[in-house]
PDB file of C-alpha atoms in Angstrom:
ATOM      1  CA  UNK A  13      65.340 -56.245   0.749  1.00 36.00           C
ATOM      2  CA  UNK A  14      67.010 -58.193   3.695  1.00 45.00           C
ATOM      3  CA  UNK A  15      67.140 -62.037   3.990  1.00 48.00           C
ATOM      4  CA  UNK A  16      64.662 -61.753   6.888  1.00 45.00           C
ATOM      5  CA  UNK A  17      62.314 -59.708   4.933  1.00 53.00           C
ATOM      6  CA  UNK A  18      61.355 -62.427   2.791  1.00 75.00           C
ATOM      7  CA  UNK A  19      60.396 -65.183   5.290  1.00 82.00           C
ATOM      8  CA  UNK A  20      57.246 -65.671   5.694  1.00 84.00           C
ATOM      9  CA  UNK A  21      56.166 -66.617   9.371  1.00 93.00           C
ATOM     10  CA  UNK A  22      52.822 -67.700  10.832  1.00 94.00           C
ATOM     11  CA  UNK A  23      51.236 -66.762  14.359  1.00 96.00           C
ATOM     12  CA  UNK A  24      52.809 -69.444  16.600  1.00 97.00           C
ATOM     13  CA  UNK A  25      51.923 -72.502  16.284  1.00 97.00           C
ATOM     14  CA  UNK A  26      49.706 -74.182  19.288  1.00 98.00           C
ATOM     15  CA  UNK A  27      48.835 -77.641  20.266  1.00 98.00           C
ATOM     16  CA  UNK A  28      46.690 -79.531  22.852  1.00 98.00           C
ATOM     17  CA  UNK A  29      47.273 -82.804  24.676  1.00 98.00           C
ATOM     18  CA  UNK A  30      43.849 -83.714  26.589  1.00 98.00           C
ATOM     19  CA  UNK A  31      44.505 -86.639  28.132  1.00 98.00           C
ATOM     20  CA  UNK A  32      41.179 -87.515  29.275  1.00 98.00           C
ATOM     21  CA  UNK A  33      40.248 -87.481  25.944  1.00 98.00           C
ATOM     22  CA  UNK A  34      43.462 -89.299  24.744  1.00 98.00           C
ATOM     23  CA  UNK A  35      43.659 -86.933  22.093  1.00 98.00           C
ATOM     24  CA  UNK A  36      46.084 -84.229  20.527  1.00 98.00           C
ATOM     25  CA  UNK A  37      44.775 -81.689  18.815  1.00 98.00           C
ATOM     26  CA  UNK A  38      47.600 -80.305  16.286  1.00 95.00           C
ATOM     27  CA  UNK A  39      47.932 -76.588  15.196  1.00 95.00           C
ATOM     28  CA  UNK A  40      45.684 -76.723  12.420  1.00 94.00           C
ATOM     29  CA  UNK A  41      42.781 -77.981  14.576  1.00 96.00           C
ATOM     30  CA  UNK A  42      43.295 -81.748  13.564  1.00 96.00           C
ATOM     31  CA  UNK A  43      42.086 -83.880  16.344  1.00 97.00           C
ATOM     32  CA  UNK A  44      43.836 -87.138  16.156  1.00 97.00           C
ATOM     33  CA  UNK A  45      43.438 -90.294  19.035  1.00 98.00           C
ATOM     34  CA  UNK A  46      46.638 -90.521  20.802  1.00 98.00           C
ATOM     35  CA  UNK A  47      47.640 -94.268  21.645  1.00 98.00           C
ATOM     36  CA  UNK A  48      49.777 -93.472  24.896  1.00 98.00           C
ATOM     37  CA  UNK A  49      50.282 -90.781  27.553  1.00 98.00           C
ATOM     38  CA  UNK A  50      52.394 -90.800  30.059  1.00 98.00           C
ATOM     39  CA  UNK A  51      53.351 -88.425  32.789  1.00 97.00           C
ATOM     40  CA  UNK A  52      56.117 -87.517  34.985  1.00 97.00           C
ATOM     41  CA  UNK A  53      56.587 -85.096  37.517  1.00 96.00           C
ATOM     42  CA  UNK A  54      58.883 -83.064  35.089  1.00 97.00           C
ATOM     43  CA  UNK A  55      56.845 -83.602  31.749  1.00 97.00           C
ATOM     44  CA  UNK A  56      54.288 -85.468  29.757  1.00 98.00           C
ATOM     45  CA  UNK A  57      54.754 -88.295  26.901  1.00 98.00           C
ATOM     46  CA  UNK A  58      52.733 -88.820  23.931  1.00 98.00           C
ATOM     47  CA  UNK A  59      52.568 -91.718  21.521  1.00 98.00           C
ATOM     48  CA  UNK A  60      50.527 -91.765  18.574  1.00 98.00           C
ATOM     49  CA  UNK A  61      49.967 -92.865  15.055  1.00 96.00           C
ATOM     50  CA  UNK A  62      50.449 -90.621  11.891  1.00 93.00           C
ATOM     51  CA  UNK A  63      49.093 -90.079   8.924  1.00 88.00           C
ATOM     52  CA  UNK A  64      51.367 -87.935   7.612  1.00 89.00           C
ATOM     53  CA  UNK A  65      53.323 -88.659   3.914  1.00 89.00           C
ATOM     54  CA  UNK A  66      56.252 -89.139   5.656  1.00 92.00           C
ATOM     55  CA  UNK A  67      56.289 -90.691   8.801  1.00 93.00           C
ATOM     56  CA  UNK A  68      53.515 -93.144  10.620  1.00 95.00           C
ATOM     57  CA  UNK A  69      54.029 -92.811  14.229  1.00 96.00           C
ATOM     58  CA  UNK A  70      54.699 -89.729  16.653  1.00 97.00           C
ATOM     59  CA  UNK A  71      56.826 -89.843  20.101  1.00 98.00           C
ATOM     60  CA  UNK A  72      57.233 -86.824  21.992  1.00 98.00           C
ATOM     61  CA  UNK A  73      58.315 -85.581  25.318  1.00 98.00           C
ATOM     62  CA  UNK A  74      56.749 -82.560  26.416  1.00 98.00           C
ATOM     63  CA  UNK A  75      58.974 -80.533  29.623  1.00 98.00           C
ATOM     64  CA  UNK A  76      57.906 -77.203  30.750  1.00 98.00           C
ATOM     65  CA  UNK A  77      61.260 -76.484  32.745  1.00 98.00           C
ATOM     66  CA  UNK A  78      63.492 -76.719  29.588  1.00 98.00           C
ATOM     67  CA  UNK A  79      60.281 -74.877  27.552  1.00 98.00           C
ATOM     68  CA  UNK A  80      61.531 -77.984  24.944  1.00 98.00           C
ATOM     69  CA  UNK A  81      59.227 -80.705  23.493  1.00 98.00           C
ATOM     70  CA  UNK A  82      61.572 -83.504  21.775  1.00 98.00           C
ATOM     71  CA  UNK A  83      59.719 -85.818  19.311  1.00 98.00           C
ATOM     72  CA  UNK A  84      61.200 -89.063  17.371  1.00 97.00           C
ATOM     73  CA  UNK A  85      59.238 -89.363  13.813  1.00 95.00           C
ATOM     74  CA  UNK A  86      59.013 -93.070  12.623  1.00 94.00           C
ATOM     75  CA  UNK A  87      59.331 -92.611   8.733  1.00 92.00           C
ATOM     76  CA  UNK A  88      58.035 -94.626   6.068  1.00 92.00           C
ATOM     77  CA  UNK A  89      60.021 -96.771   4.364  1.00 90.00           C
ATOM     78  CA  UNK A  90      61.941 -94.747   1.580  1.00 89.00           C
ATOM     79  CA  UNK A  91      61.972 -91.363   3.679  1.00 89.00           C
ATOM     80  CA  UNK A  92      65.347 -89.773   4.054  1.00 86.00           C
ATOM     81  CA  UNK A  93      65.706 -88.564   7.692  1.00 84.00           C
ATOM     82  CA  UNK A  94      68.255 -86.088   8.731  1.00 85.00           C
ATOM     83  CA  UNK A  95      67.720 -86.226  12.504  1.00 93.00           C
ATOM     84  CA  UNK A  96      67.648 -88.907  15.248  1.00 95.00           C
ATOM     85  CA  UNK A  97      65.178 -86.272  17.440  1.00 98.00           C
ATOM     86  CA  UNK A  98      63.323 -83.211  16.619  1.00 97.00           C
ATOM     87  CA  UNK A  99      63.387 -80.485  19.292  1.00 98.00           C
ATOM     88  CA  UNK A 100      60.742 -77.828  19.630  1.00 98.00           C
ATOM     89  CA  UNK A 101      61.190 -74.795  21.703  1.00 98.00           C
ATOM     90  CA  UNK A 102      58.463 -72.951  22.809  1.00 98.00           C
ATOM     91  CA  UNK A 103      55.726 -72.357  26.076  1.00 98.00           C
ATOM     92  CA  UNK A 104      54.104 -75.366  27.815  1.00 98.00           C
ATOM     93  CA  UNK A 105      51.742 -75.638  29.807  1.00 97.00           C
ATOM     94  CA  UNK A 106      49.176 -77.463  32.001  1.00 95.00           C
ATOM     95  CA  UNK A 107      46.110 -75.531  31.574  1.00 94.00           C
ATOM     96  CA  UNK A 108      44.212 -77.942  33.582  1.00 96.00           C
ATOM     97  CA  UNK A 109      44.773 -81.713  35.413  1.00 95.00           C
ATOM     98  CA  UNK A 110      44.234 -83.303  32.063  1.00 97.00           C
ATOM     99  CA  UNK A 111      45.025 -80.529  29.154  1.00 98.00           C
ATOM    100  CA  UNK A 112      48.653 -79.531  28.331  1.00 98.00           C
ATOM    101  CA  UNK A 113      49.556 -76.333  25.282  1.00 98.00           C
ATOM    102  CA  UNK A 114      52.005 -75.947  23.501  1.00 98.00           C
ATOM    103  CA  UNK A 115      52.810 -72.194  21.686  1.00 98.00           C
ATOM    104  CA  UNK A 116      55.877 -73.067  19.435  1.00 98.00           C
ATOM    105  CA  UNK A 117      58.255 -70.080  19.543  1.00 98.00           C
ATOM    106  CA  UNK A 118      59.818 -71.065  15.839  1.00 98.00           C
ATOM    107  CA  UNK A 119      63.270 -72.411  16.816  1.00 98.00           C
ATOM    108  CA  UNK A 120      64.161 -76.320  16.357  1.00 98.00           C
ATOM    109  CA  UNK A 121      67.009 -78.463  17.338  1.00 98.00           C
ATOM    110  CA  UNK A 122      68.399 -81.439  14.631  1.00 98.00           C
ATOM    111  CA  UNK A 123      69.651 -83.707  16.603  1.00 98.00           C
ATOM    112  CA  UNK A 124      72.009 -86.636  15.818  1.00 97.00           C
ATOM    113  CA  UNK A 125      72.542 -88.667  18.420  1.00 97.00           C
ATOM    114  CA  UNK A 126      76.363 -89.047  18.631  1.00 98.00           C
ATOM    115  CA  UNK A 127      76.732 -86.671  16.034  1.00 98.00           C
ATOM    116  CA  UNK A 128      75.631 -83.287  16.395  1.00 98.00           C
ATOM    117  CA  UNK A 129      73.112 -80.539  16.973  1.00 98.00           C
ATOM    118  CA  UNK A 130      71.930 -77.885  14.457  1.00 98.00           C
ATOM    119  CA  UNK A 131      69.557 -74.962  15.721  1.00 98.00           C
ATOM    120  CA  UNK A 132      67.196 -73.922  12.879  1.00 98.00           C
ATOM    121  CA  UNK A 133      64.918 -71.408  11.993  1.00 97.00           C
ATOM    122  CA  UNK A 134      66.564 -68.505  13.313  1.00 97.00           C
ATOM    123  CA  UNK A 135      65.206 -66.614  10.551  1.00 97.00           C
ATOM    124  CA  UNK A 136      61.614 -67.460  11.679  1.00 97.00           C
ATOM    125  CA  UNK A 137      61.945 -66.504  15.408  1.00 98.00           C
ATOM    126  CA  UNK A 138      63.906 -62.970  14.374  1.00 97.00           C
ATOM    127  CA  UNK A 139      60.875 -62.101  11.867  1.00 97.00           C
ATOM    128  CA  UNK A 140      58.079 -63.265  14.200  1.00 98.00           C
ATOM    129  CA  UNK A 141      60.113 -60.789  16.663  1.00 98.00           C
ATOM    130  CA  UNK A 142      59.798 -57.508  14.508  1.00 97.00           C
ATOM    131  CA  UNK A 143      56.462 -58.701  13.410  1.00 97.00           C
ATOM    132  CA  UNK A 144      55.038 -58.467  16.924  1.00 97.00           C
ATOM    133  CA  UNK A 145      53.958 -62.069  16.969  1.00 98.00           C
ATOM    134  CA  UNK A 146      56.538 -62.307  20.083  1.00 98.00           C
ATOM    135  CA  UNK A 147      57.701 -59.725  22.434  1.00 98.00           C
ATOM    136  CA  UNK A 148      61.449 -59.321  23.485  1.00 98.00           C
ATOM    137  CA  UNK A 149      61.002 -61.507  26.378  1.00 98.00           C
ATOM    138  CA  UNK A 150      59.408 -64.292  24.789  1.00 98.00           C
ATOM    139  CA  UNK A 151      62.216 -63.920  22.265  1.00 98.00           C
ATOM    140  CA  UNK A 152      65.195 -63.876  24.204  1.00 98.00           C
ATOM    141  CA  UNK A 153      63.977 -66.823  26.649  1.00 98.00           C
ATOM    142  CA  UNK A 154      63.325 -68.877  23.220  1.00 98.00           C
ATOM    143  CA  UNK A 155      66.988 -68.193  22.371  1.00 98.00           C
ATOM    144  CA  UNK A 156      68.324 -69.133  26.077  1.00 98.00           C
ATOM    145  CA  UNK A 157      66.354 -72.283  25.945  1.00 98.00           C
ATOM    146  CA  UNK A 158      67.880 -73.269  22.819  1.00 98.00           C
ATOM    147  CA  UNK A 159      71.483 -72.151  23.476  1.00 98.00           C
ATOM    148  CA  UNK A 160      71.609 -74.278  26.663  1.00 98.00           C
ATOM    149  CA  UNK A 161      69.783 -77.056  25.194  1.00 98.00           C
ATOM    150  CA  UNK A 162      72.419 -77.197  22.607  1.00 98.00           C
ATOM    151  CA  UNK A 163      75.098 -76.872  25.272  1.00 98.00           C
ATOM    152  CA  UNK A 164      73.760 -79.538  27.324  1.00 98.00           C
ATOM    153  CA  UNK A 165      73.413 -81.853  24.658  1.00 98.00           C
ATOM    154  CA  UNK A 166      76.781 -81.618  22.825  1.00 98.00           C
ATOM    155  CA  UNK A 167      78.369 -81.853  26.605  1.00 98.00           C
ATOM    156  CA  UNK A 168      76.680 -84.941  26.640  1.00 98.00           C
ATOM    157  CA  UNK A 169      77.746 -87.090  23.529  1.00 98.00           C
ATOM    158  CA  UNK A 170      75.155 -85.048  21.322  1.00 98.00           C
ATOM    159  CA  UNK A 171      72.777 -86.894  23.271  1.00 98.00           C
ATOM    160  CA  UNK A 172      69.304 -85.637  24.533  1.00 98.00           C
ATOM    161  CA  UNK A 173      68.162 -88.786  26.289  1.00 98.00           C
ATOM    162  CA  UNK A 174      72.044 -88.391  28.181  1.00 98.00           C
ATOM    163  CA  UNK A 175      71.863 -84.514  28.674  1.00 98.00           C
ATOM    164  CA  UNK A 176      68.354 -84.951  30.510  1.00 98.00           C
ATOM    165  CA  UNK A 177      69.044 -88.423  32.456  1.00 98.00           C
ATOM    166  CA  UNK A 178      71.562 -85.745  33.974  1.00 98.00           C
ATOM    167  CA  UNK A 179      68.934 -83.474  35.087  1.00 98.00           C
ATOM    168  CA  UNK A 180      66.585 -86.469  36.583  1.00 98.00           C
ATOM    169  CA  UNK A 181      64.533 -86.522  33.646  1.00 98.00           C
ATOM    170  CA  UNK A 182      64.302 -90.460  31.634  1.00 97.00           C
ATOM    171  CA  UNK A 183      63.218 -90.327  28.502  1.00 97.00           C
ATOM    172  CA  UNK A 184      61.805 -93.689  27.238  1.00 96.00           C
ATOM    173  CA  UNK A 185      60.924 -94.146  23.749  1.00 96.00           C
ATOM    174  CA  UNK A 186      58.977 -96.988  22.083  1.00 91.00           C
TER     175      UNK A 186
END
């Protein structure tokens, strides 16, 4: 049996931001207020609290053109954090003026600002492939998007907020 073989992998994952609502409704139907939206031309902020085990508030940037979504976690006090932003890679969308999806296609950037990058869940994405839960072209654009967001961010001080201020895009956080 390959390493592959034994991952197990879920149907992506998707998400809603209805901002005339002000909510976000997470993958496993959990509708939770959000505090803040914002939105640019290029993509859509969210702020909201947590109540997670680990971390109490959410930030994330939502931008179609890069198919990335980059979140900061607050953690609670005690919680070990490895990275400075969390990257998802996947489709989004605007399904309507006020509703934005998300359909995670498995891979994740670690970043740490000033530091480094690390792509994860390879394994995921290449399992998800041969179990028909994405087709080839789904696959290979999630790998593109996460190659050159790597590239641009390590060409930029390992620096997300830097790599997109280069491509007109501000990200603010609170």
């Amino acid at each position: 049996m390959t390493q592959a073989s034994t991952v197990h992998v879920h149907p992506p994952k998707v998400e809603y931001f209805d901002i005339a609502a002000q909510t976000n409704t997470d993958p496993k139907g959990f509708v939770r207020p959000v505090e803040v939206y914002r939105e640019e031309p290029w993509g859509l902020y969210m702020g909201r609290h947590s109540d997670h085990r680990s971390f109490h508030y959410l930030e994330s940037w939502v931008v179609p053109e890069l198919s990335l979504r980059a979140s900061k976690l607050h953690y609670n006090p005690g919680i070990d954090q490895w990275q400075d932003v969390y990257v998802d890679v996947g489709e989004f969308t605007r399904d309507s003026p006020t509703l934005w999806r998300s359909v995670d296609h498995y891979l994740d950037l670690l970043v740490r600002t000033g530091r480094d990058v690390r792509l994860v869940d390879i394994d995921e994405l290449l399992v998800a492939h041969a179990d028909g839960l994405l087709d080839t072209a789904q696959s290979q654009a999630a790998i593109e998007h996460a190659t050159a967001a790597v590239d641009g961010i390590a060409a930029n001080g390992y620096s997300i907020e830097r790599w997109l201020a280069t491509r007109g895009m501000t990200l603010t956080w609170r």
